[in-house]
Structures are given as C-alpha cells and as structure tokens.
PDB file of C-alpha atoms in Angstrom:
ATOM      1  CA  GLU A   1      15.678   0.498 -19.606  1.00 77.00           C
ATOM      2  CA  PRO A   2      14.560  -1.834 -22.552  1.00 80.00           C
ATOM      3  CA  GLU A   3      11.156  -1.283 -23.905  1.00 90.00           C
ATOM      4  CA  VAL A   4       8.626  -3.213 -26.108  1.00 94.00           C
ATOM      5  CA  THR A   5       7.910  -0.778 -29.080  1.00 94.00           C
ATOM      6  CA  GLN A   6       4.665  -0.749 -30.742  1.00 96.00           C
ATOM      7  CA  THR A   7       3.638   0.964 -33.960  1.00 94.00           C
ATOM      8  CA  PRO A   8       1.474   2.714 -34.764  1.00 93.00           C
ATOM      9  CA  SER A   9      -0.101   4.160 -31.658  1.00 93.00           C
ATOM     10  CA  HIS A  10      -3.447   4.577 -33.231  1.00 96.00           C
ATOM     11  CA  GLN A  11      -4.840   3.016 -36.560  1.00 97.00           C
ATOM     12  CA  VAL A  12      -8.088   3.714 -38.088  1.00 97.00           C
ATOM     13  CA  THR A  13      -9.152   1.085 -40.707  1.00 97.00           C
ATOM     14  CA  GLN A  14     -12.371   0.208 -42.712  1.00 97.00           C
ATOM     15  CA  MET A  15     -14.303  -2.729 -41.816  1.00 97.00           C
ATOM     16  CA  GLY A  16     -13.281  -5.645 -43.983  1.00 97.00           C
ATOM     17  CA  GLN A  17      -9.573  -4.221 -44.441  1.00 98.00           C
ATOM     18  CA  GLU A  18      -6.611  -6.180 -43.492  1.00 97.00           C
ATOM     19  CA  VAL A  19      -4.451  -4.592 -40.558  1.00 97.00           C
ATOM     20  CA  ILE A  20      -1.056  -5.262 -39.206  1.00 97.00           C
ATOM     21  CA  LEU A  21      -0.164  -4.230 -35.886  1.00 97.00           C
ATOM     22  CA  ARG A  22       3.663  -4.184 -35.235  1.00 97.00           C
ATOM     23  CA  CYS A  23       5.891  -4.883 -32.184  1.00 97.00           C
ATOM     24  CA  VAL A  24       9.437  -4.730 -31.527  1.00 97.00           C
ATOM     25  CA  PRO A  25      10.194  -7.025 -28.491  1.00 96.00           C
ATOM     26  CA  ILE A  26      13.051  -6.643 -26.035  1.00 94.00           C
ATOM     27  CA  SER A  27      16.080  -7.918 -28.099  1.00 91.00           C
ATOM     28  CA  ASN A  28      17.013 -10.805 -25.909  1.00 90.00           C
ATOM     29  CA  HIS A  29      13.492 -11.912 -25.034  1.00 94.00           C
ATOM     30  CA  LEU A  30      12.236 -15.323 -26.182  1.00 93.00           C
ATOM     31  CA  TYR A  31       8.391 -15.590 -25.496  1.00 95.00           C
ATOM     32  CA  PHE A  32       6.016 -12.964 -27.221  1.00 97.00           C
ATOM     33  CA  TYR A  33       2.246 -12.382 -26.443  1.00 97.00           C
ATOM     34  CA  TRP A  34      -0.616 -10.171 -27.774  1.00 98.00           C
ATOM     35  CA  TYR A  35      -3.370  -8.933 -25.571  1.00 98.00           C
ATOM     36  CA  ARG A  36      -6.248  -6.791 -26.353  1.00 96.00           C
ATOM     37  CA  GLN A  37      -8.488  -4.464 -24.293  1.00 92.00           C
ATOM     38  CA  ILE A  38     -11.827  -3.457 -25.689  1.00 91.00           C
ATOM     39  CA  LEU A  39     -12.828  -0.135 -24.324  1.00 86.00           C
ATOM     40  CA  GLY A  40     -13.899  -0.201 -20.579  1.00 79.00           C
ATOM     41  CA  GLN A  41     -13.286  -3.738 -20.353  1.00 83.00           C
ATOM     42  CA  LYS A  42     -10.519  -5.986 -19.119  1.00 86.00           C
ATOM     43  CA  VAL A  43      -7.315  -6.935 -20.752  1.00 92.00           C
ATOM     44  CA  GLU A  44      -7.662 -10.315 -22.358  1.00 95.00           C
ATOM     45  CA  PHE A  45      -4.942 -12.515 -23.532  1.00 96.00           C
ATOM     46  CA  LEU A  46      -5.029 -13.380 -27.324  1.00 98.00           C
ATOM     47  CA  VAL A  47      -1.999 -15.563 -28.205  1.00 98.00           C
ATOM     48  CA  SER A  48       1.551 -16.455 -27.015  1.00 96.00           C
ATOM     49  CA  PHE A  49       4.293 -17.551 -29.236  1.00 96.00           C
ATOM     50  CA  TYR A  50       7.713 -19.180 -28.667  1.00 94.00           C
ATOM     51  CA  ASN A  51      10.370 -20.602 -30.865  1.00 92.00           C
ATOM     52  CA  ASN A  52       8.659 -19.520 -34.015  1.00 93.00           C
ATOM     53  CA  GLU A  53       5.267 -21.179 -33.211  1.00 95.00           C
ATOM     54  CA  ILE A  54       2.163 -20.395 -31.382  1.00 96.00           C
ATOM     55  CA  SER A  55       2.208 -21.988 -27.847  1.00 95.00           C
ATOM     56  CA  GLU A  56      -1.159 -21.113 -26.660  1.00 95.00           C
ATOM     57  CA  LYS A  57      -4.152 -19.124 -28.156  1.00 96.00           C
ATOM     58  CA  SER A  58      -7.536 -17.939 -26.644  1.00 95.00           C
ATOM     59  CA  GLU A  59     -10.754 -18.662 -28.200  1.00 95.00           C
ATOM     60  CA  ILE A  60     -10.816 -14.769 -29.433  1.00 94.00           C
ATOM     61  CA  PHE A  61      -7.885 -15.743 -31.681  1.00 97.00           C
ATOM     62  CA  ASP A  62      -9.686 -17.358 -34.668  1.00 95.00           C
ATOM     63  CA  ASP A  63      -8.956 -17.917 -38.192  1.00 95.00           C
ATOM     64  CA  GLN A  64      -8.996 -13.969 -38.890  1.00 96.00           C
ATOM     65  CA  PHE A  65      -5.922 -13.762 -36.784  1.00 97.00           C
ATOM     66  CA  SER A  66      -2.410 -14.440 -37.286  1.00 98.00           C
ATOM     67  CA  VAL A  67       0.947 -13.637 -35.927  1.00 97.00           C
ATOM     68  CA  GLU A  68       4.352 -13.686 -37.460  1.00 95.00           C
ATOM     69  CA  ARG A  69       8.008 -12.976 -36.248  1.00 93.00           C
ATOM     70  CA  PRO A  70       9.251 -12.283 -39.833  1.00 86.00           C
ATOM     71  CA  ASP A  71      12.770 -11.068 -39.307  1.00 86.00           C
ATOM     72  CA  GLY A  72      13.848 -11.946 -35.524  1.00 81.00           C
ATOM     73  CA  SER A  73      13.071  -8.518 -34.548  1.00 88.00           C
ATOM     74  CA  ASN A  74       9.522  -7.856 -35.351  1.00 94.00           C
ATOM     75  CA  PHE A  75       6.531  -9.645 -34.004  1.00 97.00           C
ATOM     76  CA  THR A  76       3.275  -8.937 -35.903  1.00 97.00           C
ATOM     77  CA  LEU A  77      -0.396  -9.285 -35.488  1.00 98.00           C
ATOM     78  CA  LYS A  78      -2.288  -9.546 -38.559  1.00 97.00           C
ATOM     79  CA  ILE A  79      -6.201  -9.243 -38.698  1.00 97.00           C
ATOM     80  CA  ARG A  80      -7.320 -10.407 -41.989  1.00 96.00           C
ATOM     81  CA  SER A  81     -10.704  -8.797 -42.283  1.00 95.00           C
ATOM     82  CA  THR A  82     -11.556  -6.189 -39.612  1.00 97.00           C
ATOM     83  CA  LYS A  83     -14.919  -6.106 -37.936  1.00 96.00           C
ATOM     84  CA  LEU A  84     -16.289  -3.293 -35.883  1.00 97.00           C
ATOM     85  CA  GLU A  85     -15.875  -5.550 -32.825  1.00 96.00           C
ATOM     86  CA  ASP A  86     -12.111  -5.758 -33.508  1.00 97.00           C
ATOM     87  CA  SER A  87     -11.960  -2.154 -32.075  1.00 97.00           C
ATOM     88  CA  ALA A  88      -9.741  -2.300 -29.168  1.00 97.00           C
ATOM     89  CA  MET A  89      -6.350  -1.458 -27.646  1.00 95.00           C
ATOM     90  CA  TYR A  90      -3.803  -4.122 -28.729  1.00 97.00           C
ATOM     91  CA  PHE A  91      -0.835  -4.838 -26.331  1.00 96.00           C
ATOM     92  CA  CYS A  92       2.302  -6.601 -27.182  1.00 97.00           C
ATOM     93  CA  ALA A  93       4.367  -8.022 -24.528  1.00 96.00           C
ATOM     94  CA  SER A  94       7.604 -10.123 -24.130  1.00 96.00           C
ATOM     95  CA  ARG A  95       9.833 -11.944 -21.582  1.00 94.00           C
ATOM     96  CA  ARG A  96      12.895 -13.714 -21.410  1.00 91.00           C
ATOM     97  CA  GLY A  97      12.234 -16.592 -19.172  1.00 85.00           C
ATOM     98  CA  GLY A  98       9.887 -16.643 -15.946  1.00 80.00           C
ATOM     99  CA  VAL A  99       8.053 -13.689 -14.786  1.00 79.00           C
ATOM    100  CA  GLU A 100      10.933 -11.377 -14.228  1.00 77.00           C
ATOM    101  CA  GLY A 101      11.186  -8.732 -16.978  1.00 82.00           C
ATOM    102  CA  TYR A 102       7.786  -9.399 -18.666  1.00 89.00           C
ATOM    103  CA  THR A 103       7.169  -6.102 -20.273  1.00 91.00           C
ATOM    104  CA  PHE A 104       4.171  -4.599 -22.021  1.00 93.00           C
ATOM    105  CA  GLY A 105       4.324  -2.126 -24.928  1.00 93.00           C
ATOM    106  CA  SER A 106       2.207   1.014 -24.775  1.00 90.00           C
ATOM    107  CA  GLY A 107      -0.363  -0.356 -26.971  1.00 93.00           C
ATOM    108  CA  THR A 108      -1.946   0.270 -30.590  1.00 96.00           C
ATOM    109  CA  ARG A 109      -5.349   1.593 -30.480  1.00 96.00           C
ATOM    110  CA  LEU A 110      -7.272   0.067 -33.220  1.00 98.00           C
ATOM    111  CA  THR A 111     -10.558   1.656 -34.504  1.00 98.00           C
ATOM    112  CA  VAL A 112     -12.535  -0.131 -37.354  1.00 98.00           C
ATOM    113  CA  VAL A 113     -15.097   2.156 -38.910  1.00 97.00           C
TER     114      VAL A 113
ATOM    115  CA  GLY B   1     -11.746 -21.577 -14.239  1.00 85.00           C
ATOM    116  CA  ASN B   2      -9.389 -18.539 -13.355  1.00 90.00           C
ATOM    117  CA  SER B   3     -10.730 -15.084 -12.929  1.00 93.00           C
ATOM    118  CA  VAL B   4      -9.954 -11.770 -11.099  1.00 96.00           C
ATOM    119  CA  THR B   5     -12.524  -9.492  -9.577  1.00 96.00           C
ATOM    120  CA  GLN B   6     -11.613  -5.765  -8.692  1.00 94.00           C
ATOM    121  CA  MET B   7     -13.703  -3.192  -7.110  1.00 88.00           C
ATOM    122  CA  GLU B   8     -15.595  -0.929  -9.629  1.00 85.00           C
ATOM    123  CA  GLY B   9     -14.353   2.758 -10.109  1.00 87.00           C
ATOM    124  CA  PRO B  10     -13.688   5.201 -10.383  1.00 95.00           C
ATOM    125  CA  VAL B  11     -12.241   5.828  -7.154  1.00 96.00           C
ATOM    126  CA  THR B  12     -11.989   9.720  -6.204  1.00 97.00           C
ATOM    127  CA  LEU B  13      -9.547  10.543  -3.260  1.00 97.00           C
ATOM    128  CA  SER B  14      -7.993  13.701  -1.976  1.00 97.00           C
ATOM    129  CA  GLU B  15      -4.186  13.987  -1.845  1.00 97.00           C
ATOM    130  CA  GLU B  16      -2.661  12.006   1.321  1.00 97.00           C
ATOM    131  CA  ALA B  17      -5.826   9.904   1.824  1.00 98.00           C
ATOM    132  CA  PHE B  18      -5.453   6.115   2.345  1.00 98.00           C
ATOM    133  CA  LEU B  19      -6.147   3.949  -0.632  1.00 97.00           C
ATOM    134  CA  THR B  20      -7.521   0.437  -0.730  1.00 97.00           C
ATOM    135  CA  ILE B  21      -8.459  -1.295  -4.051  1.00 97.00           C
ATOM    136  CA  ASN B  22      -9.891  -4.693  -3.418  1.00 97.00           C
ATOM    137  CA  CYS B  23      -9.060  -7.751  -5.680  1.00 98.00           C
ATOM    138  CA  THR B  24     -10.208 -11.360  -5.200  1.00 97.00           C
ATOM    139  CA  TYR B  25      -9.040 -14.162  -7.449  1.00 97.00           C
ATOM    140  CA  THR B  26     -10.334 -17.641  -8.306  1.00 95.00           C
ATOM    141  CA  ALA B  27      -7.600 -19.906  -9.558  1.00 91.00           C
ATOM    142  CA  THR B  28      -6.575 -23.626  -9.912  1.00 81.00           C
ATOM    143  CA  GLY B  29      -3.481 -24.522  -8.155  1.00 81.00           C
ATOM    144  CA  TYR B  30      -1.168 -21.535  -6.826  1.00 87.00           C
ATOM    145  CA  PRO B  31      -1.220 -18.516  -8.807  1.00 93.00           C
ATOM    146  CA  SER B  32       1.199 -15.710  -8.985  1.00 93.00           C
ATOM    147  CA  LEU B  33      -0.411 -12.344  -8.153  1.00 96.00           C
ATOM    148  CA  PHE B  34       0.127  -8.944  -9.565  1.00 97.00           C
ATOM    149  CA  TRP B  35      -0.798  -5.355  -9.590  1.00 97.00           C
ATOM    150  CA  TYR B  36      -0.187  -3.386 -12.919  1.00 95.00           C
ATOM    151  CA  VAL B  37      -0.788   0.455 -13.293  1.00 95.00           C
ATOM    152  CA  GLN B  38      -1.497   2.216 -16.585  1.00 90.00           C
ATOM    153  CA  TYR B  39      -0.898   5.961 -16.650  1.00 89.00           C
ATOM    154  CA  PRO B  40      -2.709   8.031 -19.212  1.00 83.00           C
ATOM    155  CA  GLY B  41      -1.511   7.455 -22.663  1.00 75.00           C
ATOM    156  CA  GLU B  42       1.077   4.885 -21.591  1.00 80.00           C
ATOM    157  CA  GLY B  43       1.364   1.045 -21.361  1.00 81.00           C
ATOM    158  CA  LEU B  44       0.898  -1.354 -18.553  1.00 88.00           C
ATOM    159  CA  GLN B  45       3.765  -1.153 -16.129  1.00 90.00           C
ATOM    160  CA  LEU B  46       4.168  -3.871 -13.128  1.00 91.00           C
ATOM    161  CA  LEU B  47       3.583  -2.196  -9.796  1.00 96.00           C
ATOM    162  CA  LEU B  48       4.091  -5.151  -7.545  1.00 96.00           C
ATOM    163  CA  LYS B  49       3.604  -8.999  -7.394  1.00 95.00           C
ATOM    164  CA  ALA B  50       3.609 -11.701  -4.870  1.00 96.00           C
ATOM    165  CA  THR B  51       4.348 -15.421  -5.902  1.00 92.00           C
ATOM    166  CA  LYS B  52       3.315 -17.441  -2.882  1.00 91.00           C
ATOM    167  CA  ALA B  53       0.653 -17.090   0.117  1.00 93.00           C
ATOM    168  CA  ASP B  54       1.510 -14.394   2.770  1.00 95.00           C
ATOM    169  CA  ASP B  55       3.976 -12.908   0.566  1.00 96.00           C
ATOM    170  CA  LYS B  56       3.711  -8.985   0.460  1.00 97.00           C
ATOM    171  CA  GLY B  57       4.486  -7.142  -2.616  1.00 97.00           C
ATOM    172  CA  SER B  58       5.571  -3.647  -2.409  1.00 97.00           C
ATOM    173  CA  ASN B  59       6.647  -0.502  -4.532  1.00 97.00           C
ATOM    174  CA  LYS B  60       6.408   3.222  -4.450  1.00 95.00           C
ATOM    175  CA  GLY B  61       4.338   3.275  -1.194  1.00 97.00           C
ATOM    176  CA  PHE B  62       2.065   0.654  -2.622  1.00 98.00           C
ATOM    177  CA  GLU B  63       1.576  -2.809  -0.833  1.00 98.00           C
ATOM    178  CA  ALA B  64      -0.471  -5.934  -1.503  1.00 98.00           C
ATOM    179  CA  THR B  65      -0.438  -9.196   0.517  1.00 98.00           C
ATOM    180  CA  TYR B  66      -1.232 -12.517  -0.956  1.00 97.00           C
ATOM    181  CA  ARG B  67      -4.041 -14.022   1.180  1.00 96.00           C
ATOM    182  CA  LYS B  68      -4.764 -17.529   0.336  1.00 94.00           C
ATOM    183  CA  GLU B  69      -7.663 -17.918   2.994  1.00 94.00           C
ATOM    184  CA  THR B  70      -9.538 -15.187   1.522  1.00 95.00           C
ATOM    185  CA  THR B  71      -8.249 -15.452  -2.032  1.00 96.00           C
ATOM    186  CA  SER B  72      -7.452 -11.658  -1.946  1.00 97.00           C
ATOM    187  CA  PHE B  73      -4.633  -9.407  -2.970  1.00 98.00           C
ATOM    188  CA  HIS B  74      -5.971  -5.962  -2.051  1.00 98.00           C
ATOM    189  CA  LEU B  75      -3.882  -2.793  -3.092  1.00 98.00           C
ATOM    190  CA  GLU B  76      -3.189  -0.256  -0.458  1.00 98.00           C
ATOM    191  CA  LYS B  77      -1.381   3.028  -0.059  1.00 98.00           C
ATOM    192  CA  GLY B  78      -1.034   5.112   3.008  1.00 97.00           C
ATOM    193  CA  SER B  79      -0.924   8.637   1.329  1.00 96.00           C
ATOM    194  CA  VAL B  80      -1.740   9.002  -2.163  1.00 97.00           C
ATOM    195  CA  GLN B  81      -0.487  11.703  -4.559  1.00 97.00           C
ATOM    196  CA  VAL B  82      -1.894  13.449  -7.535  1.00 97.00           C
ATOM    197  CA  SER B  83       0.724  11.544  -9.623  1.00 96.00           C
ATOM    198  CA  ASP B  84      -0.931   8.288  -8.525  1.00 97.00           C
ATOM    199  CA  SER B  85      -3.918   8.970 -10.834  1.00 97.00           C
ATOM    200  CA  ALA B  86      -4.018   6.087 -13.180  1.00 96.00           C
ATOM    201  CA  VAL B  87      -5.886   2.752 -13.904  1.00 94.00           C
ATOM    202  CA  TYR B  88      -4.858  -0.221 -11.513  1.00 96.00           C
ATOM    203  CA  PHE B  89      -5.081  -3.854 -12.888  1.00 96.00           C
ATOM    204  CA  CYS B  90      -5.163  -6.813 -10.564  1.00 97.00           C
ATOM    205  CA  ALA B  91      -3.932  -9.892 -12.541  1.00 97.00           C
ATOM    206  CA  LEU B  92      -2.661 -13.425 -11.784  1.00 95.00           C
ATOM    207  CA  ILE B  93      -0.733 -16.167 -13.738  1.00 93.00           C
ATOM    208  CA  PRO B  94      -2.093 -19.575 -13.057  1.00 89.00           C
ATOM    209  CA  GLY B  95       0.147 -21.951 -11.215  1.00 81.00           C
ATOM    210  CA  THR B  96      -0.790 -24.488 -13.909  1.00 74.00           C
ATOM    211  CA  SER B  97       0.098 -21.984 -17.037  1.00 72.00           C
ATOM    212  CA  GLY B  98       3.030 -23.138 -18.758  1.00 78.00           C
ATOM    213  CA  THR B  99       2.884 -20.094 -21.106  1.00 81.00           C
ATOM    214  CA  TYR B 100       2.682 -17.349 -18.375  1.00 91.00           C
ATOM    215  CA  LYS B 101      -0.581 -15.891 -19.663  1.00 93.00           C
ATOM    216  CA  TYR B 102      -2.148 -13.135 -17.444  1.00 95.00           C
ATOM    217  CA  ILE B 103      -5.550 -13.199 -16.594  1.00 94.00           C
ATOM    218  CA  PHE B 104      -6.481  -9.572 -15.533  1.00 95.00           C
ATOM    219  CA  GLY B 105      -9.218  -7.765 -13.676  1.00 94.00           C
ATOM    220  CA  THR B 106     -11.280  -5.071 -15.440  1.00 91.00           C
ATOM    221  CA  GLY B 107      -9.295  -2.255 -13.756  1.00 93.00           C
ATOM    222  CA  THR B 108     -10.081   0.402 -11.252  1.00 95.00           C
ATOM    223  CA  ARG B 109      -9.724   4.110 -12.128  1.00 95.00           C
ATOM    224  CA  LEU B 110      -8.066   6.072  -9.504  1.00 97.00           C
ATOM    225  CA  LYS B 111      -8.375  10.034  -9.512  1.00 97.00           C
ATOM    226  CA  VAL B 112      -6.619  12.103  -6.849  1.00 97.00           C
ATOM    227  CA  LEU B 113      -7.231  15.640  -6.349  1.00 97.00           C
ATOM    228  CA  ALA B 114      -5.151  18.400  -5.028  1.00 95.00           C
TER     229      ALA B 114
END
C-alpha cells in the first residue's frame, strides 16, 4: 500500500537553529499538508499546499515557517529559528482528490533544546 | 467555529469488554466525520468515516454513527482486544472547507488488558 514517508523520525535541534522536516508524499497525489501535535494536545492543521502554492495556513504558521516542493517528489517544512514551543510531532499528509486516499505519514518528533 | 470534543482518557478495559469513546462536534454546514487511530510509534490511520447524517462508518469491528440531532459520532466496539490498544482521534472536515483540512479532537488513549 502506498505510504507517505517522513524523515527523520526524531530530530533534536538547538533553539534558534533552522530545521527542515522532509516528507515524500504518495506519487500521484496533488494536495499536501503539514499538521503538528504538541505532546498531550490535539493534532493541529498548519498548512495546505496545492499547485506549488499555499492554499491555506493557520495562525500557527507564521513567518518562521515555510513549505516547499523543491523537486516534484519531496515536500518540506522549514522552521527558520526554532523556539522551545516548536517541540512537537509534525505530520505530513497528502491526497489525490476528495477524502479518499488522504494519507498521513508516521511523523517527525522535533525536540528543541 | 469548528471543533471536536472527545472524552478524556485513558480508558482501561479488559479484553472482550464493550468500548464506547464519546465524540461531539461543532461545525458550520455539514461536516464529514472520521475516527483515526494511532498505534504506538506509528502515524495516523483512518479507522472509519461518515459523510452525511445517519451514515454508519465501520471497520475492524468498530462502528460510529453520524448523529446530526445530537452532533455526535461515538466510537463503539463490541469486544475489544489487546491489539486495539492505541490512541483514537475523532476528527471532522468542515463542509465549507475547500482545502479539506482536518479538525481533530484531543485523542483518547485506550489500554486493553489481557
């Protein structure tokens, strides 16, 4: 069964450093998402991406965050200057159209120290 | 606004017990409703869904019915197994969402004892 692949599974970074989280969506999918889950809290929508541009972003997704699909297969989330409160599990998701096939990756646990 | 409220966990049951995890929602329009499951160390997996009122979603012995009058989508299973131990998330996609973004509840941890 096709999978959404996220790397790394766990990343530790120093406060103030830039971090890039990587995702490989399912190959024929067209819509891409990032969600995050702070430990013990709900999963929250960050951003959706379609046709090489952001289609919607939440208030969490401020100027410190950016997304990119650099080569037609990877989908990345960059945090420019990490803060302690960015520590969370980050999930990538993709879908082709409609809800069918909306698939999540296993997540990257980001720890900012 | 749109939101999902789930019962607090953890829920601890003995094997073969009956499971109910309550979920209620607030949404504009007519949302689609979902239950996701997260096993330890894994990602979010779709368990079942319902897209309109009175629809029943079912999978792997789990069921949930979309109740518009009570704005609820409670998850049930008649006989749980140890392998059902996981975190369960209720979620919705608002009917007015053009981007299909999910709104999740806080999750309910289920622990099934042998």
